[in-house]
mmCIF file of C-alpha atoms in Angstrom:
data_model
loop_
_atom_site.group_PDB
_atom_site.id
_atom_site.type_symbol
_atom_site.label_atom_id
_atom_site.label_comp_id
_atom_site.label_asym_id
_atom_site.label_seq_id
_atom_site.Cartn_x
_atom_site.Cartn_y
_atom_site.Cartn_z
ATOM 1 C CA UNK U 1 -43.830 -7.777 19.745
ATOM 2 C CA UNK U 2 -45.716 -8.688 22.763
ATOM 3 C CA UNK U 3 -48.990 -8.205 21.442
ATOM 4 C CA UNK U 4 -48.243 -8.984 17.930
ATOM 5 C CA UNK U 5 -50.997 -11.016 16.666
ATOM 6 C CA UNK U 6 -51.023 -14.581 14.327
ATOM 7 C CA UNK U 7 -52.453 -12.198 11.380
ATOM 8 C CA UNK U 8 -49.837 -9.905 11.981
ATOM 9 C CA UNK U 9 -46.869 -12.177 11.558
ATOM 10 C CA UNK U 10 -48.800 -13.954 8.334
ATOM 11 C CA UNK U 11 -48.699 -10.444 6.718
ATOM 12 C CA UNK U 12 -45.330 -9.486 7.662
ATOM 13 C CA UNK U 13 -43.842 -12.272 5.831
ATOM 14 C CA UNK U 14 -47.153 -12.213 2.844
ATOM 15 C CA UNK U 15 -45.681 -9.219 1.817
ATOM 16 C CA UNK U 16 -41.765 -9.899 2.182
ATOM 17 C CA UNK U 17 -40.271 -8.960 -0.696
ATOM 18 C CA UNK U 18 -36.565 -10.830 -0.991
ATOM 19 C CA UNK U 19 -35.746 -7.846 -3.582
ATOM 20 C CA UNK U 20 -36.412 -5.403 -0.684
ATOM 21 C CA UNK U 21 -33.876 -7.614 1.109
ATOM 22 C CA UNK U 22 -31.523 -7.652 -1.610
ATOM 23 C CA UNK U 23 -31.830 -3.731 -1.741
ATOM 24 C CA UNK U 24 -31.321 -3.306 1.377
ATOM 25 C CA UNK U 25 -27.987 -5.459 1.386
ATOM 26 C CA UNK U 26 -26.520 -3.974 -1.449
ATOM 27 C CA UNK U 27 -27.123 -0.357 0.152
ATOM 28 C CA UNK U 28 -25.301 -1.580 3.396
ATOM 29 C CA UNK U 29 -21.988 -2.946 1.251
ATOM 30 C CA UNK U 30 -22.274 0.142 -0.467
ATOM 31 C CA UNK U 31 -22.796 2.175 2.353
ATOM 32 C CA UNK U 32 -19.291 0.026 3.896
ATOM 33 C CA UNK U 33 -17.457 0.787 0.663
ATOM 34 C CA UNK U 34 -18.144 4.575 1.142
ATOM 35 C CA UNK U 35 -16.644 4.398 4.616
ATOM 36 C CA UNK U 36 -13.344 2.788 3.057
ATOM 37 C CA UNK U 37 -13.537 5.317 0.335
ATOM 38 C CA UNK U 38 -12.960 7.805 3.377
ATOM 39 C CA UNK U 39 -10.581 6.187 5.471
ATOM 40 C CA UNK U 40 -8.506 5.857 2.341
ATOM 41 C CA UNK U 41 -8.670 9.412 1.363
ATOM 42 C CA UNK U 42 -7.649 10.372 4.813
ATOM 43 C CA UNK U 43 -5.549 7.222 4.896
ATOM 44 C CA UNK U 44 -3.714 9.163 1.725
ATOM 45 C CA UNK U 45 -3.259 12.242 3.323
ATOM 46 C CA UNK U 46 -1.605 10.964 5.968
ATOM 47 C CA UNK U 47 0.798 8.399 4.170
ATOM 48 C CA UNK U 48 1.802 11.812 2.090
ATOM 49 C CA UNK U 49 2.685 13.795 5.156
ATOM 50 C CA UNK U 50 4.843 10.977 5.928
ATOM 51 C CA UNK U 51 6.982 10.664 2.539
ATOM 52 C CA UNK U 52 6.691 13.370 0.413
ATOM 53 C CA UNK U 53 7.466 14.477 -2.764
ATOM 54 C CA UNK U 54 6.130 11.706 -5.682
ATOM 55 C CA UNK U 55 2.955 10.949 -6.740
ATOM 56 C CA UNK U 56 1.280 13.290 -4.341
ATOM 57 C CA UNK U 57 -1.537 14.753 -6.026
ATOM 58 C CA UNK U 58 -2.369 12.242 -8.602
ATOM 59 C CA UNK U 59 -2.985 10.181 -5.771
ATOM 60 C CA UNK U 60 -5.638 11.911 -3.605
ATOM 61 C CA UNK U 61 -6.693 12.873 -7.059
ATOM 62 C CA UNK U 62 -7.693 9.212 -7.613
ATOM 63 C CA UNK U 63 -8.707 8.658 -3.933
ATOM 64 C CA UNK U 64 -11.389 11.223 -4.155
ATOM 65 C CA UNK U 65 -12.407 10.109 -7.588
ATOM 66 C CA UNK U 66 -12.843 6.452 -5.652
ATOM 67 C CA UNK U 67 -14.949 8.259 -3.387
ATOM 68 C CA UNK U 68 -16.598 10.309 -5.537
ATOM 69 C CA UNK U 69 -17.962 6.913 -7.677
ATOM 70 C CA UNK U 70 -18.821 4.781 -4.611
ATOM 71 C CA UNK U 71 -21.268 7.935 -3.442
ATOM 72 C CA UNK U 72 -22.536 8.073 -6.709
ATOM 73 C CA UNK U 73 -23.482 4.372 -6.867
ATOM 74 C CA UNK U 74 -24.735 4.294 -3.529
ATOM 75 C CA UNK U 75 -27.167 6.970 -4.438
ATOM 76 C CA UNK U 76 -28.098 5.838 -8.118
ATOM 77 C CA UNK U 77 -28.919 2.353 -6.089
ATOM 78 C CA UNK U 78 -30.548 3.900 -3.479
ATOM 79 C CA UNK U 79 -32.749 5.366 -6.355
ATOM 80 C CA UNK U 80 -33.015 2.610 -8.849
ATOM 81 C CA UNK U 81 -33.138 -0.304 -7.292
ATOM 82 C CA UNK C 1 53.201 23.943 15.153
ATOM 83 C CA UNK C 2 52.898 21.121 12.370
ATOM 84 C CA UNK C 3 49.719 18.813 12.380
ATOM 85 C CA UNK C 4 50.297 15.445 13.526
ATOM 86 C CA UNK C 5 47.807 13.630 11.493
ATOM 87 C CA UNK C 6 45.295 15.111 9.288
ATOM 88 C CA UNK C 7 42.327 12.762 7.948
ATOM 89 C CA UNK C 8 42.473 12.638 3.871
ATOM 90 C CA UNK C 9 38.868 13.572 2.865
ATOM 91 C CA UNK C 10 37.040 10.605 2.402
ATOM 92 C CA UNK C 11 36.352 9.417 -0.937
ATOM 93 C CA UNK C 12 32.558 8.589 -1.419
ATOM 94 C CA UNK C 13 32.120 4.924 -1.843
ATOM 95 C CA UNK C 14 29.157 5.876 -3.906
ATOM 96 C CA UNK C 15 31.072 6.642 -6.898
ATOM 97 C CA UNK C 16 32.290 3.037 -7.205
ATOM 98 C CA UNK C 17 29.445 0.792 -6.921
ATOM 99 C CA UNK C 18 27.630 1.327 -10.197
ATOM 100 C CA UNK C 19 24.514 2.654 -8.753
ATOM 101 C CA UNK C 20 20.909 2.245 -11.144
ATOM 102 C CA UNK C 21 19.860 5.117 -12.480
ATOM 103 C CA UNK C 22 17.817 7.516 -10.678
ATOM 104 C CA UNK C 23 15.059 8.753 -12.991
ATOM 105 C CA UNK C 24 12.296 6.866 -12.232
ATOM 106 C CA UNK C 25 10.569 7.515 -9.043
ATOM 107 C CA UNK C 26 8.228 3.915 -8.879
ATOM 108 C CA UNK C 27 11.863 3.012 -8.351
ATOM 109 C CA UNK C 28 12.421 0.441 -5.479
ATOM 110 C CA UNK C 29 16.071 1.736 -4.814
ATOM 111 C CA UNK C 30 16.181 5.453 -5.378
ATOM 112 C CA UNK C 31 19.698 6.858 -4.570
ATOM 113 C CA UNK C 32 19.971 10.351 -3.525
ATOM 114 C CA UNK C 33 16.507 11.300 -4.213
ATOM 115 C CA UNK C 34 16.471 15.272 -4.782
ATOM 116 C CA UNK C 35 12.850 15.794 -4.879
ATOM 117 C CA UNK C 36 11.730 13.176 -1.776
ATOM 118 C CA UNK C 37 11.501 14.809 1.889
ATOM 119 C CA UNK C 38 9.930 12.990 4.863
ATOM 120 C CA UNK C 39 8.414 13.665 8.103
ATOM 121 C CA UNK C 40 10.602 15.401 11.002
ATOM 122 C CA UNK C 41 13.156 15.517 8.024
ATOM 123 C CA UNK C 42 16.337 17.775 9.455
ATOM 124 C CA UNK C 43 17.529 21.037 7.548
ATOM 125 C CA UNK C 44 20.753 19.864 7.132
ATOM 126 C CA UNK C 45 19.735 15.659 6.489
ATOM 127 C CA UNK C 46 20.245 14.404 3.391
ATOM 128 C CA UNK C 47 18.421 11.571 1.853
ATOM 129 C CA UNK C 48 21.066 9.100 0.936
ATOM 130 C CA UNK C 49 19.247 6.385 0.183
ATOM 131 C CA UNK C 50 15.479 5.397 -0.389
ATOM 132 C CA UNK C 51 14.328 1.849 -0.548
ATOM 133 C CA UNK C 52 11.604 0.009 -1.215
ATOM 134 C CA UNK C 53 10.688 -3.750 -1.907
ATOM 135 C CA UNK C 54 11.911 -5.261 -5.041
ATOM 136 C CA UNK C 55 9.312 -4.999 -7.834
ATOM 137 C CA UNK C 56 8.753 -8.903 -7.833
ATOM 138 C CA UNK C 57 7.613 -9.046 -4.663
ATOM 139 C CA UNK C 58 3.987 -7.380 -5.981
ATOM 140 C CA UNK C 59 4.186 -9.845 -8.893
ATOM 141 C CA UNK C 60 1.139 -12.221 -6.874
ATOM 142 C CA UNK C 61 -1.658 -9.181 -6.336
ATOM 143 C CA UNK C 62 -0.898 -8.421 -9.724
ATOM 144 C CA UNK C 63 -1.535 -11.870 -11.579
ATOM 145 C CA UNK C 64 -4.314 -12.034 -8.901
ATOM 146 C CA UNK C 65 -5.806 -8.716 -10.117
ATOM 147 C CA UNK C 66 -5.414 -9.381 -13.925
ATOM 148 C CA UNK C 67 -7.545 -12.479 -13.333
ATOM 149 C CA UNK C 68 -9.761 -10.427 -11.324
ATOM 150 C CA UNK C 69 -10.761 -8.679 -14.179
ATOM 151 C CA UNK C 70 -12.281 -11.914 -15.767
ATOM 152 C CA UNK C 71 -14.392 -12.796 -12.926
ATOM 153 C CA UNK C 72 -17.379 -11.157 -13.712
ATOM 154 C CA UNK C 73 -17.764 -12.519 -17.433
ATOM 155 C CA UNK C 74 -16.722 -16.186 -16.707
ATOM 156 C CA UNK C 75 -19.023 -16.221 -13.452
ATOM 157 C CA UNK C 76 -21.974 -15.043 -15.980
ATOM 158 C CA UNK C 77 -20.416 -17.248 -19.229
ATOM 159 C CA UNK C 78 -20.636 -20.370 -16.646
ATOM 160 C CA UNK C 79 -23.879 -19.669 -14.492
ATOM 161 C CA UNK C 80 -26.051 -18.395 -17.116
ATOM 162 C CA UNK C 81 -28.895 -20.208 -14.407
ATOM 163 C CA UNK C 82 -28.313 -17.472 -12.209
ATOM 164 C CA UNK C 83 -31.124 -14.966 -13.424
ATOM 165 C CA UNK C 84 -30.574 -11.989 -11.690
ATOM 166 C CA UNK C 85 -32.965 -8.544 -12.992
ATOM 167 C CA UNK C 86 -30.930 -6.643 -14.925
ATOM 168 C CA UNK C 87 -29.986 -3.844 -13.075
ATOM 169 C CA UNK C 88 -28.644 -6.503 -10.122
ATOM 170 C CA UNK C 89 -26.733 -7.515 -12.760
ATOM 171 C CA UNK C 90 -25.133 -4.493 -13.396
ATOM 172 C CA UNK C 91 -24.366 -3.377 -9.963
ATOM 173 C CA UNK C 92 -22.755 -6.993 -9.142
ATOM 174 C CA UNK C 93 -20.500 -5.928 -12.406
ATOM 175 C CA UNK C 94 -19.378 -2.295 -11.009
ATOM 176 C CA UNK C 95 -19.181 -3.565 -7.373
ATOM 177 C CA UNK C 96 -16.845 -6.428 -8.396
ATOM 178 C CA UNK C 97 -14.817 -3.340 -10.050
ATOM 179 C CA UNK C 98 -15.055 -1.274 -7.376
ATOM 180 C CA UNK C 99 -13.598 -4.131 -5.432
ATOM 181 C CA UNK C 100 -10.838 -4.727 -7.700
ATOM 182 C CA UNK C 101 -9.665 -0.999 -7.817
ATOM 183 C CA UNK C 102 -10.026 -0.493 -3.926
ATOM 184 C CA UNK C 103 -7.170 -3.959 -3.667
ATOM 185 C CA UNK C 104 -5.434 -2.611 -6.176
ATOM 186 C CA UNK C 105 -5.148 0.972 -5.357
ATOM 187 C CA UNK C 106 -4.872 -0.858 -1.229
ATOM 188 C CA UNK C 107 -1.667 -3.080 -2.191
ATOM 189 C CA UNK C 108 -0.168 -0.525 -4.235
ATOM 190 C CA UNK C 109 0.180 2.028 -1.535
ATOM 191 C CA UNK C 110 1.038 -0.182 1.075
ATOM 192 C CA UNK C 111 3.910 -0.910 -1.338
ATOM 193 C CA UNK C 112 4.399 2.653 -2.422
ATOM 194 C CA UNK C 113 4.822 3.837 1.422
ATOM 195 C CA UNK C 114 6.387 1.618 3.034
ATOM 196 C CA UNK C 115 10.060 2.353 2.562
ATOM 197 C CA UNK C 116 13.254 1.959 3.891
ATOM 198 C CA UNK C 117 15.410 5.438 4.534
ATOM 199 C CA UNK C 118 19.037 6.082 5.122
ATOM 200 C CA UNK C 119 20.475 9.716 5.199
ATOM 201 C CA UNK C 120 23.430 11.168 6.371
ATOM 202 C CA UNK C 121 22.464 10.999 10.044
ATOM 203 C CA UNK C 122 20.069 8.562 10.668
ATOM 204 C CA UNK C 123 18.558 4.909 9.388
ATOM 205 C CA UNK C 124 14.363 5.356 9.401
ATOM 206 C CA UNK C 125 11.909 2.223 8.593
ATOM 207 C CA UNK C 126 8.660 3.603 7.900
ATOM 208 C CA UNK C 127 5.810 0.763 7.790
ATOM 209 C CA UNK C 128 2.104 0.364 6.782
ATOM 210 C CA UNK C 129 0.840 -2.376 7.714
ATOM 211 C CA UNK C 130 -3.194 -2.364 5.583
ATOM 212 C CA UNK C 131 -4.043 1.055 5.945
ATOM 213 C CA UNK C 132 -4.528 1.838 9.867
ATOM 214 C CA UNK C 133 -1.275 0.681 11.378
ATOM 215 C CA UNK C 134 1.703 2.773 10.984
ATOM 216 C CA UNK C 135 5.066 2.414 12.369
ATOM 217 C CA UNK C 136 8.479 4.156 12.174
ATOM 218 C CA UNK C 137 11.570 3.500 13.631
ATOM 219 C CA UNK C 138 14.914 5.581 13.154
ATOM 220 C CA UNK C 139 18.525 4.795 14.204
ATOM 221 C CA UNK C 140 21.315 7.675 14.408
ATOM 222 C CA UNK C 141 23.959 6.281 12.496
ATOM 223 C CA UNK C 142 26.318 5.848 15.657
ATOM 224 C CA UNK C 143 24.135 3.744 16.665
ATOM 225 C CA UNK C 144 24.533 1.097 14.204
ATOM 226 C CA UNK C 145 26.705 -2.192 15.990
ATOM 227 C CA UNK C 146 26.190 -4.636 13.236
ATOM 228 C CA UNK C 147 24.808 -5.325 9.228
ATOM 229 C CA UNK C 148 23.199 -8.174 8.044
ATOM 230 C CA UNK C 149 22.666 -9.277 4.597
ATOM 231 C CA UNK C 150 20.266 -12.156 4.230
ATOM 232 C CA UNK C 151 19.421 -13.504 0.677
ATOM 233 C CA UNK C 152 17.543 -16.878 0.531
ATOM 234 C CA UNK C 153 16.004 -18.791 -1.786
ATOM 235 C CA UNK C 154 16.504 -18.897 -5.724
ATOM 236 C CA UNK C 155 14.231 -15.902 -6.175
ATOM 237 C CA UNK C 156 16.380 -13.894 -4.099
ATOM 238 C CA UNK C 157 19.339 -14.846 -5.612
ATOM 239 C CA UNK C 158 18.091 -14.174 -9.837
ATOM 240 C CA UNK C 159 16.376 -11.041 -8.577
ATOM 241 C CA UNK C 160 19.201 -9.909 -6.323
ATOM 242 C CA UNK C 161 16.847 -8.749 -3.637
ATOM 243 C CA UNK C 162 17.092 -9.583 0.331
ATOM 244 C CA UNK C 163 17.100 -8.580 3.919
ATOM 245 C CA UNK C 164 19.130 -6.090 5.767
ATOM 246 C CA UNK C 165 18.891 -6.473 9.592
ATOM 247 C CA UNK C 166 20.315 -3.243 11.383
ATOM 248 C CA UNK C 167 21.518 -4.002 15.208
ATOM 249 C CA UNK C 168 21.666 -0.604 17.264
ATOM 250 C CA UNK C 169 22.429 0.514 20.405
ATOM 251 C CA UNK C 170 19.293 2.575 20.498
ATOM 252 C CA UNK C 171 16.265 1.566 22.453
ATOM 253 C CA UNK C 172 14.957 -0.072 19.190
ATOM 254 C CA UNK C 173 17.245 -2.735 19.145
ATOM 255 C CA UNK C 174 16.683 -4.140 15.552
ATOM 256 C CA UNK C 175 15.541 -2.594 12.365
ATOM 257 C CA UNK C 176 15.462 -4.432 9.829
ATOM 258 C CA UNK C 177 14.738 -3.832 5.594
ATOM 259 C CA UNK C 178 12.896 -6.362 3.931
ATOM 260 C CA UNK C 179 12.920 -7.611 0.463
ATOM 261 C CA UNK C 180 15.157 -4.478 -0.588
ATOM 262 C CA UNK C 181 17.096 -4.599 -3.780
ATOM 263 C CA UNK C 182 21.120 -4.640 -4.116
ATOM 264 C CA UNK C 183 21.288 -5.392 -0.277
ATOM 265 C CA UNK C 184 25.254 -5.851 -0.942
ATOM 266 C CA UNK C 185 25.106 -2.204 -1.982
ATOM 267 C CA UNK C 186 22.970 -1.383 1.172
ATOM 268 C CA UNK C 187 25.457 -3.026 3.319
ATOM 269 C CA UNK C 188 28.481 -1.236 1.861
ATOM 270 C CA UNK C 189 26.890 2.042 1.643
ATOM 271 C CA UNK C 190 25.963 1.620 6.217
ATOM 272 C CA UNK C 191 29.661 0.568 6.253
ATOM 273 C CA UNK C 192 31.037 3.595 4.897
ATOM 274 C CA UNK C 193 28.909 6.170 6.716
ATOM 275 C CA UNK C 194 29.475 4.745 9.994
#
């Protein structure tokens, strides 16, 4: 940055693109919405060990589904955006 | 030698206060639950009685997620202006989804788990509060110094749902069930196994 030069700084924002920028937001929320896909599969697991006995598997079935889809669209972004 | 005073058995107060029926385990008030254990459960404990907030209570994220499901095509109906490239458009639509089921799927467990539990031996109030708090507190039924049944409002009163606050002796001094249904039956369950 120190020696960064005037024509340097011209073409860094010449060739800005604001959908880069959008891509790169999206992939970030997406990225966060994989995390919380996680924590509630683990999240699941642990709420189970606590009360047992209902619902079990057809939820951390669903919780890995939920994770399952937000990888997927973080990756099919990733490549089509 | 004859006995000087022999305790009748004691009848279960159970039998007489027309409990719901059992069946259905999205139940909010599941009585003697045969298939339900918990955590640090006791060989010889015996889930009584397993509670959970009345239904009504997760009436508001439910209207709210019904109209969720809207968003996306009125926001597009009214702001046809906002030209987004197709594909944007189409993420925005699954990532509003995504949303939806992650606060749905989020309310409904916080709803599913946290329950109220009384057995033969012990009182236990298992909380979630979100997903990354968790707290349990248990009572041994000696414990127990005083039940109270709070119901206000009109809600309360149609729906027959309210508050039982638990005083012990115990180091936790107060437990207390919220928004449980048939608290009168709660109340006169505690009574007769203490």
């Amino acid at each position: 940055m120190k020696n960064m030069k005037f024509e340097d700084l011209f073409n860094l924002f010449y060739f800005f693109s604001p959908w880069l920028f959008l891509k790169i937001i999206t992939l970030f929320l997406l990225g966060i919405y994989v995390c919380f896909a996680l924590i509630l599969v683990r999240q699941i697991s642990l709420m189970t060990k606590t009360v047992y006995g209902q619902f079990e598997t057809f939820l951390k079935i669903v919780s890995k589904i939920l994770l399952i889809t937000a990888v997927g669209v973080l990756i099919i972004s990733f490549v089509y955006l | 030698m004859p006995d000087l005073y022999v305790a009748k058995p004691k009848k279960e107060v159970f039998e007489k206060l027309d409990l719901p029926p059992l069946s259905n385990p999205l139940s909010s008030f599941l009585f003697k639950p045969s298939d339900v254990r918990f955590e640090n459960q006791e060989k010889d404990e015996i889930i009584i009685l397993l509670l959970r907030r009345h239904w009504i209570t997760n009436l508001g994220w439910i209207i709210a997620s019904f109209l969720g499901l809207f968003i996306p095509i009125l926001f597009f109906f009214f702001f046809p202006i906002f030209e987004l490239p197709q594909k944007y458009k189409i993420l925005l639509f699954i990532g509003w989804y995504l949303l939806l089921i992650a606060f749905i799927f989020e309310k409904f467990l916080v709803w599913f788990f946290n329950v109220a539990i009384i057995t033969n031996k012990r009182v236990l109030d298992i909380d979630f509060y979100g997903l990354l708090y968790k707290e349990i507190s248990d009572a041994q039924l000696e414990e127990i110094q005083d039940v109270t049944q709070t119901q206000i409002g009109a809600i309360r009163t149609v729906f027959n749902f309210g508050n039982v606050t638990i005083q012990t002796a115990g180091e936790r001094q107060m437990i207390e069930f919220e928004d449980i249904p048939h608290p009168d039956k709660v109340v006169k369950i505690l009574q007769d196994l203490r």
